[in-house]
């Protein structure tokens, strides 16, 4: 038989060893904060019909044009691995009439997304997002609440050095005028821009602001800004959002460059950047998308939300936020007769809600003690033949080395007290 080592797929990663503890803490904090803000968890499938994204994210977006994993399944259905969560969340909202089922239509989800991008630090082909969405409220009060919650999640994870950036990209009433002004200003200089921007100038000129190509920047810097071309209702909406953020005492910057890559955004857009994690510094981003529910076959409902990249949040979390999962007891059996009682005792500890490990390979007491050290156990519970006869156990605290012998019947309460 030929032996070969098969490595993981490029752009994917295993989350192993200490890092898993960061992820578990992150997920706990996120769920708790979502609950505090009245959000209800939902879980949607990883595979969806391809058209959900070509319609929902937008046919001309980079995601749909270049990054989706699409395949035909054995029944001839065109399927994709989801590249983002919002269209799935909206689909589920409509399909299950969640607006009627929930007291307020606020939902969140955690899970993997897939994009065929060029992998680098902080950018992967399979990555994970927290996705938060709220529906049915057009008021700027909701924009501010959602932005404040996003900051709270980042703060709750102990991430310090961040920038909150906001913008307004207008609505279907003011966008055409802005696009006209932008194309006018651009004029013949469009030929100086990169191929992607030339394509964007035809399909979605606003997205020229997303361009990162160095040579394009001098032209892009001269282009008009959306916030100078808002209609009066978009202008009022944006100033109300800012007023509430000010009252919340949140630090933010307005950036005219923040337009975000998806078709459905309107009015408020926002991002939180992490300054400690390198070039791929967007921790989360989102915005308002009032037309999307209708586009995806639902009622005409407002919507706003954001997606946070969990890999990037983990990268930005401080090391001291690592929590080590302690094992309550490592049960050591001395002598063959003690083996089965040790296994039964371990079972009893586990049933009582304690974490316990026992040697199942008949190793020597010395080897078992060594393992106990490596297991990060707070206590070693020793069961020798003497203890067995008298219904006793010895317990050793690993931090102080103190050891005492107690009644076997008392061990659960003893460890619980500890
Ligand atoms: P987007 O859905 O593109 O607005 O992205 C929302 C957030 O997801 C970003 O701010 C990143 O934190 C994260 N993200 C997006 N694409 C990737 C990727 N390829 N790898 C890792 N994180 C990503």
mmCIF file of C-alpha atoms in Angstrom, residues 223-380:
data_model
loop_
_atom_site.group_PDB
_atom_site.id
_atom_site.type_symbol
_atom_site.label_atom_id
_atom_site.label_comp_id
_atom_site.label_asym_id
_atom_site.label_seq_id
_atom_site.Cartn_x
_atom_site.Cartn_y
_atom_site.Cartn_z
ATOM 1 C CA UNK A 223 -14.141 61.963 -7.084
ATOM 2 C CA UNK A 224 -17.264 63.398 -5.415
ATOM 3 C CA UNK A 225 -18.516 61.975 -2.087
ATOM 4 C CA UNK A 226 -21.915 60.326 -1.570
ATOM 5 C CA UNK A 227 -22.620 62.350 1.590
ATOM 6 C CA UNK A 228 -22.506 65.580 -0.440
ATOM 7 C CA UNK A 229 -25.196 64.237 -2.778
ATOM 8 C CA UNK A 230 -27.785 62.783 -0.373
ATOM 9 C CA UNK A 231 -31.484 63.512 -0.780
ATOM 10 C CA UNK A 232 -33.066 65.318 2.151
ATOM 11 C CA UNK A 233 -34.464 62.174 3.807
ATOM 12 C CA UNK A 234 -31.089 60.370 3.574
ATOM 13 C CA UNK A 235 -29.397 63.475 4.944
ATOM 14 C CA UNK A 236 -31.770 63.605 7.912
ATOM 15 C CA UNK A 237 -31.371 59.867 8.509
ATOM 16 C CA UNK A 238 -27.581 60.126 8.560
ATOM 17 C CA UNK A 239 -27.538 63.109 10.884
ATOM 18 C CA UNK A 240 -29.900 61.279 13.267
ATOM 19 C CA UNK A 241 -27.598 58.239 13.283
ATOM 20 C CA UNK A 242 -24.654 60.503 14.096
ATOM 21 C CA UNK A 243 -26.559 62.317 16.814
ATOM 22 C CA UNK A 244 -27.384 59.062 18.641
ATOM 23 C CA UNK A 245 -23.813 57.771 18.257
ATOM 24 C CA UNK A 246 -22.623 61.059 19.752
ATOM 25 C CA UNK A 247 -25.060 60.664 22.649
ATOM 26 C CA UNK A 248 -23.732 57.112 23.132
ATOM 27 C CA UNK A 249 -20.283 58.751 23.312
ATOM 28 C CA UNK A 250 -18.949 56.478 20.585
ATOM 29 C CA UNK A 251 -15.837 57.577 18.725
ATOM 30 C CA UNK A 252 -16.278 57.269 14.987
ATOM 31 C CA UNK A 253 -14.956 58.688 11.752
ATOM 32 C CA UNK A 254 -16.976 59.416 8.638
ATOM 33 C CA UNK A 255 -15.250 57.978 5.584
ATOM 34 C CA UNK A 256 -16.563 58.732 2.122
ATOM 35 C CA UNK A 257 -14.586 55.696 0.899
ATOM 36 C CA UNK A 258 -16.735 53.250 2.844
ATOM 37 C CA UNK A 259 -19.199 51.986 0.223
ATOM 38 C CA UNK A 260 -18.932 48.208 0.816
ATOM 39 C CA UNK A 261 -18.859 45.561 -1.850
ATOM 40 C CA UNK A 262 -22.421 44.297 -2.022
ATOM 41 C CA UNK A 263 -25.257 45.597 -4.153
ATOM 42 C CA UNK A 264 -27.923 45.808 -1.514
ATOM 43 C CA UNK A 265 -26.500 48.478 0.781
ATOM 44 C CA UNK A 266 -28.266 51.838 1.092
ATOM 45 C CA UNK A 267 -27.994 54.720 3.556
ATOM 46 C CA UNK A 268 -25.817 53.777 6.546
ATOM 47 C CA UNK A 269 -22.677 51.675 6.044
ATOM 48 C CA UNK A 270 -20.133 50.984 8.777
ATOM 49 C CA UNK A 271 -16.993 49.039 9.564
ATOM 50 C CA UNK A 272 -14.842 48.372 12.588
ATOM 51 C CA UNK A 273 -11.125 48.118 11.866
ATOM 52 C CA UNK A 274 -8.681 46.374 14.194
ATOM 53 C CA UNK A 275 -5.353 48.179 14.264
ATOM 54 C CA UNK A 276 -3.329 45.259 15.635
ATOM 55 C CA UNK A 277 -3.978 42.557 13.040
ATOM 56 C CA UNK A 278 -2.140 43.633 9.882
ATOM 57 C CA UNK A 279 -3.290 44.421 6.363
ATOM 58 C CA UNK A 280 -6.612 42.552 6.501
ATOM 59 C CA UNK A 281 -7.869 44.783 9.260
ATOM 60 C CA UNK A 282 -11.665 44.839 8.829
ATOM 61 C CA UNK A 283 -13.079 43.087 11.888
ATOM 62 C CA UNK A 284 -16.673 43.575 10.831
ATOM 63 C CA UNK A 285 -18.776 45.491 8.379
ATOM 64 C CA UNK A 286 -22.394 46.097 7.616
ATOM 65 C CA UNK A 287 -25.119 48.492 6.696
ATOM 66 C CA UNK A 288 -28.727 49.074 5.850
ATOM 67 C CA UNK A 289 -30.402 47.190 2.996
ATOM 68 C CA UNK A 290 -34.077 48.175 2.909
ATOM 69 C CA UNK A 291 -34.859 46.732 -0.541
ATOM 70 C CA UNK A 292 -33.392 43.253 -0.113
ATOM 71 C CA UNK A 293 -36.275 41.445 1.606
ATOM 72 C CA UNK A 294 -38.563 42.393 -1.281
ATOM 73 C CA UNK A 295 -35.980 41.407 -3.918
ATOM 74 C CA UNK A 296 -35.874 37.957 -2.321
ATOM 75 C CA UNK A 297 -39.628 37.478 -2.529
ATOM 76 C CA UNK A 298 -40.671 38.818 0.879
ATOM 77 C CA UNK A 299 -42.714 41.829 1.954
ATOM 78 C CA UNK A 300 -41.328 45.346 1.559
ATOM 79 C CA UNK A 301 -39.338 45.439 4.808
ATOM 80 C CA UNK A 302 -36.386 47.454 5.998
ATOM 81 C CA UNK A 303 -33.277 45.572 7.081
ATOM 82 C CA UNK A 304 -29.901 46.315 8.597
ATOM 83 C CA UNK A 305 -27.080 44.125 9.824
ATOM 84 C CA UNK A 306 -23.401 43.330 9.950
ATOM 85 C CA UNK A 307 -21.016 40.421 9.572
ATOM 86 C CA UNK A 308 -17.910 39.976 11.715
ATOM 87 C CA UNK A 309 -14.979 37.770 10.731
ATOM 88 C CA UNK A 310 -14.314 35.386 13.612
ATOM 89 C CA UNK A 311 -10.731 34.542 12.546
ATOM 90 C CA UNK A 312 -9.918 38.245 12.683
ATOM 91 C CA UNK A 313 -11.630 38.739 16.042
ATOM 92 C CA UNK A 314 -9.600 35.824 17.447
ATOM 93 C CA UNK A 315 -6.402 37.379 16.025
ATOM 94 C CA UNK A 316 -7.236 40.685 17.706
ATOM 95 C CA UNK A 317 -8.239 39.201 21.083
ATOM 96 C CA UNK A 318 -5.593 39.785 23.753
ATOM 97 C CA UNK A 319 -3.691 36.734 24.986
ATOM 98 C CA UNK A 320 -4.854 37.173 28.559
ATOM 99 C CA UNK A 321 -8.392 36.502 27.377
ATOM 100 C CA UNK A 322 -7.327 32.915 26.784
ATOM 101 C CA UNK A 323 -9.100 30.677 29.206
ATOM 102 C CA UNK A 324 -7.664 27.316 29.973
ATOM 103 C CA UNK A 325 -10.156 24.564 30.550
ATOM 104 C CA UNK A 326 -9.130 22.789 33.738
ATOM 105 C CA UNK A 327 -9.825 19.138 34.357
ATOM 106 C CA UNK A 328 -11.280 18.712 37.852
ATOM 107 C CA UNK A 329 -9.776 15.318 38.565
ATOM 108 C CA UNK A 330 -7.245 12.897 37.178
ATOM 109 C CA UNK A 331 -8.036 9.534 38.762
ATOM 110 C CA UNK A 332 -4.989 7.375 39.424
ATOM 111 C CA UNK A 333 -5.394 3.649 40.086
ATOM 112 C CA UNK A 334 -2.634 1.903 42.026
ATOM 113 C CA UNK A 335 -2.625 -1.849 41.512
ATOM 114 C CA UNK A 336 -4.768 -4.000 39.235
ATOM 115 C CA UNK A 337 -7.619 -4.347 41.726
ATOM 116 C CA UNK A 338 -8.130 -0.585 41.762
ATOM 117 C CA UNK A 339 -8.549 -0.267 38.008
ATOM 118 C CA UNK A 340 -12.229 -0.984 37.608
ATOM 119 C CA UNK A 341 -13.241 0.940 40.766
ATOM 120 C CA UNK A 342 -11.217 3.885 39.401
ATOM 121 C CA UNK A 343 -13.106 3.727 36.130
ATOM 122 C CA UNK A 344 -16.424 3.579 37.998
ATOM 123 C CA UNK A 345 -15.409 6.484 40.249
ATOM 124 C CA UNK A 346 -14.498 8.501 37.142
ATOM 125 C CA UNK A 347 -17.883 7.745 35.626
ATOM 126 C CA UNK A 348 -19.561 8.928 38.877
ATOM 127 C CA UNK A 349 -17.588 12.191 38.854
ATOM 128 C CA UNK A 350 -18.572 12.856 35.242
ATOM 129 C CA UNK A 351 -22.224 12.150 36.020
ATOM 130 C CA UNK A 352 -21.969 14.677 38.845
ATOM 131 C CA UNK A 353 -20.921 17.350 36.348
ATOM 132 C CA UNK A 354 -17.163 17.256 36.997
ATOM 133 C CA UNK A 355 -14.532 16.718 34.323
ATOM 134 C CA UNK A 356 -12.465 13.654 35.046
ATOM 135 C CA UNK A 357 -9.816 11.578 33.297
ATOM 136 C CA UNK A 358 -8.680 8.035 34.082
ATOM 137 C CA UNK A 359 -5.931 5.837 32.664
ATOM 138 C CA UNK A 360 -7.416 3.040 30.543
ATOM 139 C CA UNK A 361 -4.125 1.484 29.469
ATOM 140 C CA UNK A 362 -2.838 -0.041 32.721
ATOM 141 C CA UNK A 363 0.121 2.351 32.965
ATOM 142 C CA UNK A 364 2.330 2.426 36.077
ATOM 143 C CA UNK A 365 1.330 4.831 38.910
ATOM 144 C CA UNK A 366 4.370 6.961 38.027
ATOM 145 C CA UNK A 367 3.292 7.212 34.393
ATOM 146 C CA UNK A 368 -0.247 8.067 35.497
ATOM 147 C CA UNK A 369 1.027 10.865 37.754
ATOM 148 C CA UNK A 370 3.036 12.255 34.842
ATOM 149 C CA UNK A 371 -0.055 12.252 32.637
ATOM 150 C CA UNK A 372 -2.007 13.977 35.404
ATOM 151 C CA UNK A 373 0.559 16.790 35.318
ATOM 152 C CA UNK A 374 0.189 17.184 31.558
ATOM 153 C CA UNK A 375 -3.604 17.046 31.640
ATOM 154 C CA UNK A 376 -3.849 20.329 33.512
ATOM 155 C CA UNK A 377 -5.899 18.654 36.230
ATOM 156 C CA UNK A 378 -6.586 20.662 39.373
ATOM 157 C CA UNK A 379 -6.700 17.511 41.523
ATOM 158 C CA UNK A 380 -5.387 13.983 41.411
#
